[in-house]
PDB file of C-alpha atoms in Angstrom:
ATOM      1  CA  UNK A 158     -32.126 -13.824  -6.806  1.00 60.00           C
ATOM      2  CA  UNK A 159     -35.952 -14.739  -6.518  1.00 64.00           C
ATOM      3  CA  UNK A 160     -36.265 -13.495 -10.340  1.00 67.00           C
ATOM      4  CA  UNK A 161     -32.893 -14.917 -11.663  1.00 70.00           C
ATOM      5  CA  UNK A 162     -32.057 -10.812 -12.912  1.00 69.00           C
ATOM      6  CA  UNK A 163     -28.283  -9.619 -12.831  1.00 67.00           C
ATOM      7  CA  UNK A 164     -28.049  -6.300 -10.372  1.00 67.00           C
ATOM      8  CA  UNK A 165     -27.501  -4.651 -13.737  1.00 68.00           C
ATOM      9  CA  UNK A 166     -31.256  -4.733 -15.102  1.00 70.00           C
ATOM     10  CA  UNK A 167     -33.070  -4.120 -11.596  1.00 71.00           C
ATOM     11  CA  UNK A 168     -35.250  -1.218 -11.742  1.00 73.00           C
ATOM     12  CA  UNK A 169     -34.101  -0.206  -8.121  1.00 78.00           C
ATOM     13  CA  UNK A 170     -30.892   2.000  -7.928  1.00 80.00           C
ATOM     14  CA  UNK A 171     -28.263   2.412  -4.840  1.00 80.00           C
ATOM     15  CA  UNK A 172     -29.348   5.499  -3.876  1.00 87.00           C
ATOM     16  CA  UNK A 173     -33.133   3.745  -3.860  1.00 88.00           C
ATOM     17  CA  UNK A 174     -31.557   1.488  -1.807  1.00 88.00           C
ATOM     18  CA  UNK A 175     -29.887   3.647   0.736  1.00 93.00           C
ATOM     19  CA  UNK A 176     -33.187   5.513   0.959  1.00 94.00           C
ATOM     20  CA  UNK A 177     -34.508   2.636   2.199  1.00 94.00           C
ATOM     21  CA  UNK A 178     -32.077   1.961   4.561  1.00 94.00           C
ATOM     22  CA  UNK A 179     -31.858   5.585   5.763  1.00 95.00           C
ATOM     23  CA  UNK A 180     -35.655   5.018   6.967  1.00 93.00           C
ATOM     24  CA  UNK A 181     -35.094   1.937   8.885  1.00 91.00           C
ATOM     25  CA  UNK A 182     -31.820   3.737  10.867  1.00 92.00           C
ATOM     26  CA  UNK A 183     -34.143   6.356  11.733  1.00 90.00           C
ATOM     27  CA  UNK A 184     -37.057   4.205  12.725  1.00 84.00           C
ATOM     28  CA  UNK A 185     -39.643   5.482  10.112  1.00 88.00           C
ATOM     29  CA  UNK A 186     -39.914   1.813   9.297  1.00 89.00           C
ATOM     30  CA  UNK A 187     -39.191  -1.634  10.962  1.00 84.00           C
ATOM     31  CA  UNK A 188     -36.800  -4.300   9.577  1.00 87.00           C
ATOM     32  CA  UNK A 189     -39.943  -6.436   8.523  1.00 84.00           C
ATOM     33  CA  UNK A 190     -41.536  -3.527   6.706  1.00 88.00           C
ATOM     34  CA  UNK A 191     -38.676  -2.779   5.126  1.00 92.00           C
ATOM     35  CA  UNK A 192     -38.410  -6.291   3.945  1.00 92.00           C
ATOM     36  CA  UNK A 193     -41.830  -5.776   2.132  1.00 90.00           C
ATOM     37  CA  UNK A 194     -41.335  -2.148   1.018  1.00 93.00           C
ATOM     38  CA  UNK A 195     -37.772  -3.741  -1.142  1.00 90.00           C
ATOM     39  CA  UNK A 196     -39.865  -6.408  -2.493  1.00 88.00           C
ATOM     40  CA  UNK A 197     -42.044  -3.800  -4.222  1.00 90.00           C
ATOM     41  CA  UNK A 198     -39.093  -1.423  -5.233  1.00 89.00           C
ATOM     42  CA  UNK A 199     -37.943  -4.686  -7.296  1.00 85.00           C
ATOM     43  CA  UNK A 200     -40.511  -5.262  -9.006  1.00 83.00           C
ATOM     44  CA  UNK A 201     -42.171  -1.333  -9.242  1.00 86.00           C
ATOM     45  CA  UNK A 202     -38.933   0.352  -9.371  1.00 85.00           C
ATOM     46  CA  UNK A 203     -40.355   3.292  -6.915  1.00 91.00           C
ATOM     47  CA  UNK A 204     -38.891   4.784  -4.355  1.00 92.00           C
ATOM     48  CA  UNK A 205     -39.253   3.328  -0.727  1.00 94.00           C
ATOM     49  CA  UNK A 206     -40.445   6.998   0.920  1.00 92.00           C
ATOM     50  CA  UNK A 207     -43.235   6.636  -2.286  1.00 93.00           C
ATOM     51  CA  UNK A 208     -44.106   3.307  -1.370  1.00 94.00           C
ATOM     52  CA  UNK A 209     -44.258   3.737   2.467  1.00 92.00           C
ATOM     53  CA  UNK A 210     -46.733   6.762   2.156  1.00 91.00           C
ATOM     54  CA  UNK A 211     -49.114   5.443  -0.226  1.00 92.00           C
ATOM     55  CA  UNK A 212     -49.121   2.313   1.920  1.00 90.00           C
ATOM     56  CA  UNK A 213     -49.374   4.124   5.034  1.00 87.00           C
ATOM     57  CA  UNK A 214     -46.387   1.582   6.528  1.00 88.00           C
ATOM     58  CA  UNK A 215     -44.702   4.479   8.788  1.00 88.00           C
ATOM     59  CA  UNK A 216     -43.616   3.244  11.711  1.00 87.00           C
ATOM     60  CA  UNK A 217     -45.282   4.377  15.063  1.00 88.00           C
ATOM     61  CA  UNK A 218     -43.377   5.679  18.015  1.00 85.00           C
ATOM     62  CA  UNK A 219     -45.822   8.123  19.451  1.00 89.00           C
ATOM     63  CA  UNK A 220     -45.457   7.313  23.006  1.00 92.00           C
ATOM     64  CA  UNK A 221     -49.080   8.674  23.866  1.00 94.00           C
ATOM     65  CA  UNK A 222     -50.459   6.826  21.194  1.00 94.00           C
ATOM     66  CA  UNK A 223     -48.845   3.597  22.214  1.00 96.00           C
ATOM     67  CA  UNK A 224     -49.778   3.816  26.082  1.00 96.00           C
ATOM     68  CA  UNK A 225     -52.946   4.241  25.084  1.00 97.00           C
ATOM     69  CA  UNK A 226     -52.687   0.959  22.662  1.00 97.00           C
ATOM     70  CA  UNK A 227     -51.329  -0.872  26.101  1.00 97.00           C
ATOM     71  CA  UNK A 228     -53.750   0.176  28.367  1.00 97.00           C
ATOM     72  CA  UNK A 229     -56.534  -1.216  25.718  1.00 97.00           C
ATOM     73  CA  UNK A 230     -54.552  -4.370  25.933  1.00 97.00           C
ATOM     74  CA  UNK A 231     -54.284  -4.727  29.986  1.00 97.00           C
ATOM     75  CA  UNK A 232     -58.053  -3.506  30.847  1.00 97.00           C
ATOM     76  CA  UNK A 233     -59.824  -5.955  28.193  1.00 97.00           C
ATOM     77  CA  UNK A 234     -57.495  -8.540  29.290  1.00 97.00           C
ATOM     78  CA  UNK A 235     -57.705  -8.736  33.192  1.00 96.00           C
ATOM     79  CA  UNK A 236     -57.853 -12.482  33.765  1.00 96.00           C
ATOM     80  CA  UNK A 237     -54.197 -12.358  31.578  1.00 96.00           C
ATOM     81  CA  UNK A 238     -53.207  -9.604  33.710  1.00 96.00           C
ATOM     82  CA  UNK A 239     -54.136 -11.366  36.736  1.00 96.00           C
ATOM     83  CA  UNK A 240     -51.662 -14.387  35.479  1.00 96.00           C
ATOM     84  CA  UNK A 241     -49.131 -12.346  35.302  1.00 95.00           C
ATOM     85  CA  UNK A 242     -49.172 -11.065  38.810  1.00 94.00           C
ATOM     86  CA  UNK A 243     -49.136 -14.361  39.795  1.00 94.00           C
ATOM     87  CA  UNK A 244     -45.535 -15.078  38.129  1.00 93.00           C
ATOM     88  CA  UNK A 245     -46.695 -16.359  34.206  1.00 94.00           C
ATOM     89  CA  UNK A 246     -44.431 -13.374  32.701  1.00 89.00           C
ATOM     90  CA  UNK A 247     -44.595 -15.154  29.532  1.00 93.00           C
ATOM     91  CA  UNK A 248     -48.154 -13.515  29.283  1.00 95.00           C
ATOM     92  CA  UNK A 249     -45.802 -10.107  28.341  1.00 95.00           C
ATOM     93  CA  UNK A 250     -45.255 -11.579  25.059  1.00 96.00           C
ATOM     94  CA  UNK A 251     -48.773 -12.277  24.633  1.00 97.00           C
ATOM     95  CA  UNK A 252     -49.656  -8.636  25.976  1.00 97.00           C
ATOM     96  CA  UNK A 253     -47.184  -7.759  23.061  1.00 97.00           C
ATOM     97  CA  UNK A 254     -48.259  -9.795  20.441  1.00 96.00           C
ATOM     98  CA  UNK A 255     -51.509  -8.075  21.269  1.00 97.00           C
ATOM     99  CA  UNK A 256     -50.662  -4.571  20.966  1.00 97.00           C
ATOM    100  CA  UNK A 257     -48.694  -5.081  17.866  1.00 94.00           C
ATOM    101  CA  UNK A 258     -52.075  -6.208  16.597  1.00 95.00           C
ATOM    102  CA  UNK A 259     -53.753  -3.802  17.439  1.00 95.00           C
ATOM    103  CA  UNK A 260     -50.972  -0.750  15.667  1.00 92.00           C
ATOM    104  CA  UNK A 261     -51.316  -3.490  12.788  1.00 87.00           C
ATOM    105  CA  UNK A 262     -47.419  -4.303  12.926  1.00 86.00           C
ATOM    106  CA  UNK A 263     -46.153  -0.364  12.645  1.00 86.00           C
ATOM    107  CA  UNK A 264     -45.595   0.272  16.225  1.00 90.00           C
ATOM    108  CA  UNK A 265     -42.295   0.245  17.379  1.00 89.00           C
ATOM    109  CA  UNK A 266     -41.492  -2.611  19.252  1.00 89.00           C
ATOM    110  CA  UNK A 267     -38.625  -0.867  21.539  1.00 90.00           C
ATOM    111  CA  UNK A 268     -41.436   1.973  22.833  1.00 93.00           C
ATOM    112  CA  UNK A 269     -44.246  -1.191  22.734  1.00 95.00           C
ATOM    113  CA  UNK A 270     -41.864  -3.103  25.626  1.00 96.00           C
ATOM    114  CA  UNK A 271     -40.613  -0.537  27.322  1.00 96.00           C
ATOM    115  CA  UNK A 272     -43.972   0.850  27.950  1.00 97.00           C
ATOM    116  CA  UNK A 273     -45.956  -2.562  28.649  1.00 97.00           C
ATOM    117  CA  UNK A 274     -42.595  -3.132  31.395  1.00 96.00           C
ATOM    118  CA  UNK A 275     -43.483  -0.036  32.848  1.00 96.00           C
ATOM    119  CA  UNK A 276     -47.581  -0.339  32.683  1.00 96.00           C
ATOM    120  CA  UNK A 277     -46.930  -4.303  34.188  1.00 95.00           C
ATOM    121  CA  UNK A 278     -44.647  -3.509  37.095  1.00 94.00           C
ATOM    122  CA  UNK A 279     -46.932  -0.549  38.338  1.00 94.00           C
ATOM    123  CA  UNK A 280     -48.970  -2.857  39.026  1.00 92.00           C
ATOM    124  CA  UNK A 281     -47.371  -5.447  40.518  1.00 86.00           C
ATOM    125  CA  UNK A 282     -47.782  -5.066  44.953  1.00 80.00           C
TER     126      UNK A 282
END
């Protein structure tokens, strides 16, 4: 639609486009990298895995890599912390926001919660 072409003259194929979908179902990509990564099959016509390699956009879900992202997070961050063990648990989304930064959008936000929950409530008293 953004280039006013019929589906007939786009350089990306179904199976292209199932490729691309097969990597978000197995969470080598997020939804907003994949976004991106069909933007540049349009207009390239290459293949998403092609695209997502030489961009280095592979999605992280290494859970030792990821604590270690948090823990970065919480210990340069203590006054934060310290607000929310005093009830601001908004500050998780900032925490978040934070260590998304940090993996530069790729890690996956399911592991990124689920391990700032579990880093947060250890230390709650």
């Amino acid at each position: 639609n953004q280039n006013n072409q019929p589906l007939e003259t786009l350089k990306t194929r179904p199976p292209a486009l199932a490729e691309l979908l097969q990597l978000v179902a197995a969470s080598k990509i997020n939804p907003n990298t994949a976004k991106q990564v069909l933007a540049e099959m349009l207009a390239s016509g290459r293949t998403a895995a092609e695209i997502v390699a030489a961009r280095g956009l592979s999605q992280i879900s290494d859970t030792g890599l990821i604590t270690g992202l948090v823990e970065k997070v919480l210990a340069d961050n203590p006054g934060e912390v310290q607000r929310y063990l005093e009830g601001k648990e908004t500050v998780a989304n900032w925490f978040f926001g934070q260590v998304m930064r940090l993996a530069r959008g790729q890690a996956n936000p399911q592991v990124v919660r689920a391990e700032l929950e579990r880093q947060l409530s250890s230390r709650k008293p």
